[in-house]
Coordinates of C-alpha atoms in Angstrom, one line a residue:
Chain Y
X1 CA 139.1 -147.6 18.5
X2 CA 137.4 -150.8 19.6
X3 CA 134.5 -152.0 17.5
X4 CA 131.1 -152.2 19.1
X5 CA 128.1 -154.5 18.4
X6 CA 124.5 -153.5 19.0
X7 CA 121.2 -155.0 18.2
X8 CA 119.7 -153.4 15.1
X9 CA 116.4 -152.5 16.8
X10 CA 114.5 -152.8 20.0
X11 CA 111.0 -152.0 21.2
X12 CA 109.9 -150.7 24.6
X13 CA 106.6 -149.8 26.1
X14 CA 106.1 -146.2 27.2
X15 CA 106.9 -145.8 30.9
X16 CA 108.9 -148.9 31.2
X17 CA 112.7 -149.1 31.4
X18 CA 114.6 -149.4 28.1
X19 CA 117.8 -151.5 28.4
X20 CA 120.1 -151.1 25.4
X21 CA 123.0 -153.6 25.2
X22 CA 126.4 -153.0 23.6
X23 CA 129.3 -155.4 23.2
X24 CA 132.8 -154.1 23.0
X25 CA 134.8 -157.2 23.6
X26 CA 138.1 -155.8 22.3
X27 CA 138.0 -152.7 24.4
X28 CA 141.3 -151.6 25.8
X29 CA 142.0 -150.4 29.3
X30 CA 142.2 -146.8 28.4
X31 CA 139.1 -146.6 26.2
X32 CA 135.9 -144.9 27.4
X33 CA 132.4 -146.1 26.5
X34 CA 130.2 -143.3 25.1
X35 CA 126.5 -143.3 24.3
X36 CA 124.8 -140.9 21.9
X37 CA 121.4 -140.8 20.4
X38 CA 120.0 -139.4 17.2
X39 CA 116.4 -138.5 16.8
X40 CA 115.2 -138.6 13.2
X41 CA 116.7 -135.8 11.0
X42 CA 118.6 -134.2 14.0
X43 CA 122.2 -134.1 15.1
X44 CA 123.4 -136.7 17.7
X45 CA 122.9 -135.9 21.3
X46 CA 125.3 -136.9 24.1
X47 CA 123.8 -139.1 26.7
X48 CA 126.5 -140.5 29.0
X49 CA 129.9 -142.0 29.1
X50 CA 132.0 -144.1 31.5
X51 CA 135.3 -145.9 31.9
X52 CA 135.0 -148.6 34.5
X53 CA 132.4 -147.6 37.1
X54 CA 128.6 -147.4 36.5
X55 CA 127.4 -143.9 35.8
X56 CA 124.1 -142.1 36.2
X57 CA 122.9 -138.7 35.1
X58 CA 119.6 -137.1 34.5
X59 CA 119.0 -138.9 31.2
X60 CA 120.2 -142.4 31.8
X61 CA 122.3 -144.9 33.6
X62 CA 125.3 -146.8 32.2
X63 CA 126.2 -150.2 33.5
X64 CA 129.6 -151.5 32.5
X65 CA 130.5 -155.2 33.2
X66 CA 133.4 -155.9 35.4
X67 CA 135.5 -157.2 32.4
X68 CA 134.4 -154.1 30.5
X69 CA 133.5 -156.2 27.4
X70 CA 129.9 -155.1 27.4
X71 CA 127.7 -152.3 28.7
X72 CA 124.0 -151.5 29.0
X73 CA 122.4 -148.1 28.7
X74 CA 119.3 -147.8 30.8
X75 CA 116.5 -145.3 30.2
X76 CA 114.5 -145.7 33.4
X77 CA 111.2 -144.5 32.2
X78 CA 111.0 -144.4 28.5
X79 CA 108.8 -141.9 26.8
X80 CA 107.7 -141.5 23.2
X81 CA 110.3 -138.8 22.7
X82 CA 113.0 -141.3 23.5
X83 CA 112.4 -143.0 20.1
X84 CA 115.8 -142.6 18.4
X85 CA 118.9 -144.4 17.1
X86 CA 121.2 -145.1 20.1
X87 CA 124.9 -145.3 19.4
X88 CA 127.5 -147.0 21.6
X89 CA 131.0 -145.7 20.9
X90 CA 134.3 -146.5 22.5
X91 CA 137.2 -144.2 22.2
X92 CA 140.7 -143.8 23.5
X93 CA 141.1 -141.5 26.5
X94 CA 143.1 -138.5 25.4
X95 CA 145.4 -136.5 27.5
X96 CA 142.9 -133.7 27.7
X97 CA 142.9 -132.6 24.1
X98 CA 139.8 -132.3 21.9
X99 CA 141.2 -134.0 18.8
X100 CA 139.9 -137.5 19.4
X101 CA 137.5 -139.0 16.8
X102 CA 134.1 -140.5 17.4
X103 CA 133.4 -143.4 15.1
X104 CA 129.7 -144.2 14.8
X105 CA 128.5 -147.7 14.1
X106 CA 124.9 -148.6 13.0
X107 CA 123.4 -148.2 16.4
X108 CA 120.1 -149.5 17.8
X109 CA 116.8 -148.1 16.7
X110 CA 114.8 -147.9 19.9
X111 CA 111.0 -147.5 19.3
X112 CA 109.0 -146.6 22.3
X113 CA 105.4 -147.6 21.9
X114 CA 102.4 -146.1 23.6
Chain H
X1 CA 124.3 -127.5 27.6
X2 CA 126.4 -125.9 24.9
X3 CA 124.8 -125.0 21.6
X4 CA 126.1 -125.6 18.1
X5 CA 124.2 -124.2 15.2
X6 CA 124.3 -124.9 11.5
X7 CA 123.2 -122.7 8.6
X8 CA 121.4 -123.3 6.5
X9 CA 119.3 -126.2 7.9
X10 CA 118.2 -127.2 4.4
X11 CA 119.4 -126.3 1.0
X12 CA 118.4 -127.3 -2.5
X13 CA 120.8 -126.5 -5.4
X14 CA 121.4 -127.3 -9.0
X15 CA 124.1 -129.7 -10.1
X16 CA 127.4 -128.0 -10.6
X17 CA 126.9 -125.2 -8.1
X18 CA 128.8 -124.8 -4.8
X19 CA 127.2 -124.8 -1.4
X20 CA 128.6 -123.4 1.8
X21 CA 127.5 -124.7 5.2
X22 CA 128.3 -122.9 8.4
X23 CA 128.9 -124.4 11.8
X24 CA 129.0 -122.1 14.8
X25 CA 129.6 -122.8 18.5
X26 CA 127.4 -120.2 20.2
X27 CA 128.5 -120.2 23.8
X28 CA 132.0 -121.8 23.8
X29 CA 135.2 -121.7 21.9
X30 CA 135.8 -124.9 19.9
X31 CA 139.4 -125.8 19.4
X32 CA 138.4 -128.7 17.1
X33 CA 135.5 -129.1 14.7
X34 CA 134.4 -132.2 12.9
X35 CA 132.3 -132.7 9.8
X36 CA 130.2 -135.8 9.2
X37 CA 127.8 -136.8 6.5
X38 CA 125.0 -139.2 6.7
X39 CA 123.2 -140.9 3.8
X40 CA 119.6 -142.1 4.3
X41 CA 119.3 -145.1 6.7
X42 CA 123.0 -145.1 7.3
X43 CA 125.3 -144.0 10.2
X44 CA 127.3 -140.9 10.5
X45 CA 130.6 -141.0 8.5
X46 CA 133.4 -138.7 9.6
X47 CA 134.6 -136.6 6.7
X48 CA 137.3 -134.4 8.2
X49 CA 138.7 -132.9 11.4
X50 CA 139.7 -129.2 11.6
X51 CA 141.6 -127.2 14.2
X52 CA 141.3 -123.5 14.3
X53 CA 143.9 -121.8 12.1
X54 CA 145.3 -125.0 10.5
X55 CA 144.4 -127.2 7.5
X56 CA 141.8 -129.8 7.9
X57 CA 142.6 -133.5 8.1
X58 CA 140.5 -135.5 5.8
X59 CA 139.4 -139.1 6.2
X60 CA 140.4 -141.6 3.6
X61 CA 138.2 -141.4 0.5
X62 CA 137.1 -137.8 1.1
X63 CA 138.2 -135.4 -1.6
X64 CA 139.7 -132.3 0.0
X65 CA 139.4 -130.3 -3.2
X66 CA 135.7 -131.0 -3.3
X67 CA 134.9 -130.5 0.3
X68 CA 136.6 -127.3 1.4
X69 CA 136.8 -126.7 5.1
X70 CA 137.7 -123.4 6.7
X71 CA 138.1 -123.0 10.4
X72 CA 139.0 -119.4 10.7
X73 CA 137.9 -118.8 14.2
X74 CA 137.2 -120.7 17.4
X75 CA 133.5 -120.4 16.9
X76 CA 133.1 -120.9 13.2
X77 CA 133.9 -123.6 10.7
X78 CA 132.6 -123.7 7.1
X79 CA 132.2 -126.7 4.7
X80 CA 131.9 -125.8 1.1
X81 CA 130.7 -128.5 -1.3
X82 CA 132.2 -127.5 -4.6
X83 CA 130.5 -128.4 -7.9
X84 CA 127.9 -130.4 -6.2
X85 CA 126.3 -133.4 -7.8
X86 CA 123.2 -135.5 -6.9
X87 CA 125.4 -138.1 -5.2
X88 CA 126.5 -135.3 -2.8
X89 CA 122.9 -135.1 -1.5
X90 CA 123.2 -136.0 2.2
X91 CA 122.7 -134.8 5.7
X92 CA 125.8 -132.9 6.8
X93 CA 126.5 -132.6 10.5
X94 CA 129.2 -130.7 12.4
X95 CA 130.5 -131.2 15.8
X96 CA 132.3 -128.6 17.9
X97 CA 134.5 -129.5 20.7
X98 CA 136.9 -128.2 23.3
X99 CA 138.8 -130.0 26.1
X100 CA 135.7 -130.1 28.2
X101 CA 133.6 -131.9 25.7
X102 CA 131.8 -131.7 22.4
X103 CA 128.4 -131.1 20.9
X104 CA 126.8 -131.7 17.6
X105 CA 124.9 -129.3 15.4
X106 CA 121.4 -130.0 14.1
X107 CA 122.5 -130.9 10.6
X108 CA 122.1 -129.5 7.1
X109 CA 120.1 -131.4 4.6
X110 CA 121.6 -130.9 1.1
X111 CA 119.6 -131.9 -2.0
X112 CA 121.4 -131.5 -5.3
X113 CA 119.0 -131.7 -8.3

């Protein structure tokens, strides 16, 4: 799977949008971009994923550049509970099976400040 | 969303003992389960992948005889840390998945004295 690069840490003011960047310059055409987050001492939580188009759900928006070499996760109104390590992961699209691996990098520690 | 549970959430044991950690998918059948471990201030490292009814596939550097994985049903996988030593102290996390997606458990904190 393609390697990802994320900033080590970021700060964000409560109520403001948090924009977390991720570089995946070696991504292949059949690789998805996934975002997970891990609050301290908990298991990872799925946030969102996409292939080419921008995606939005109740948690966040995912903006993928046209060349797909980078993406940005947007938390529109960050709260204190959004403080966590955010992981950007790329993985090969499977044919519908469940055997694909998720390889976690170091992620970005987002700290939301009051 | 789907729920994955782990038991126990925290365990402290003496060096040399074996510890079993359970991972259950509570409201879906998981064709594949994954076991990760996470040392302090580090990322999750995949240990092994297991499919129901078959032997687990271990990642390079993970001793299969030390970390025994059983995936006897579509809702339960167990990880047994045999003859645990202080260096095995870590946060162990499972992930349960089917073709529709996957979810992570809350993790088990193992401390070996």
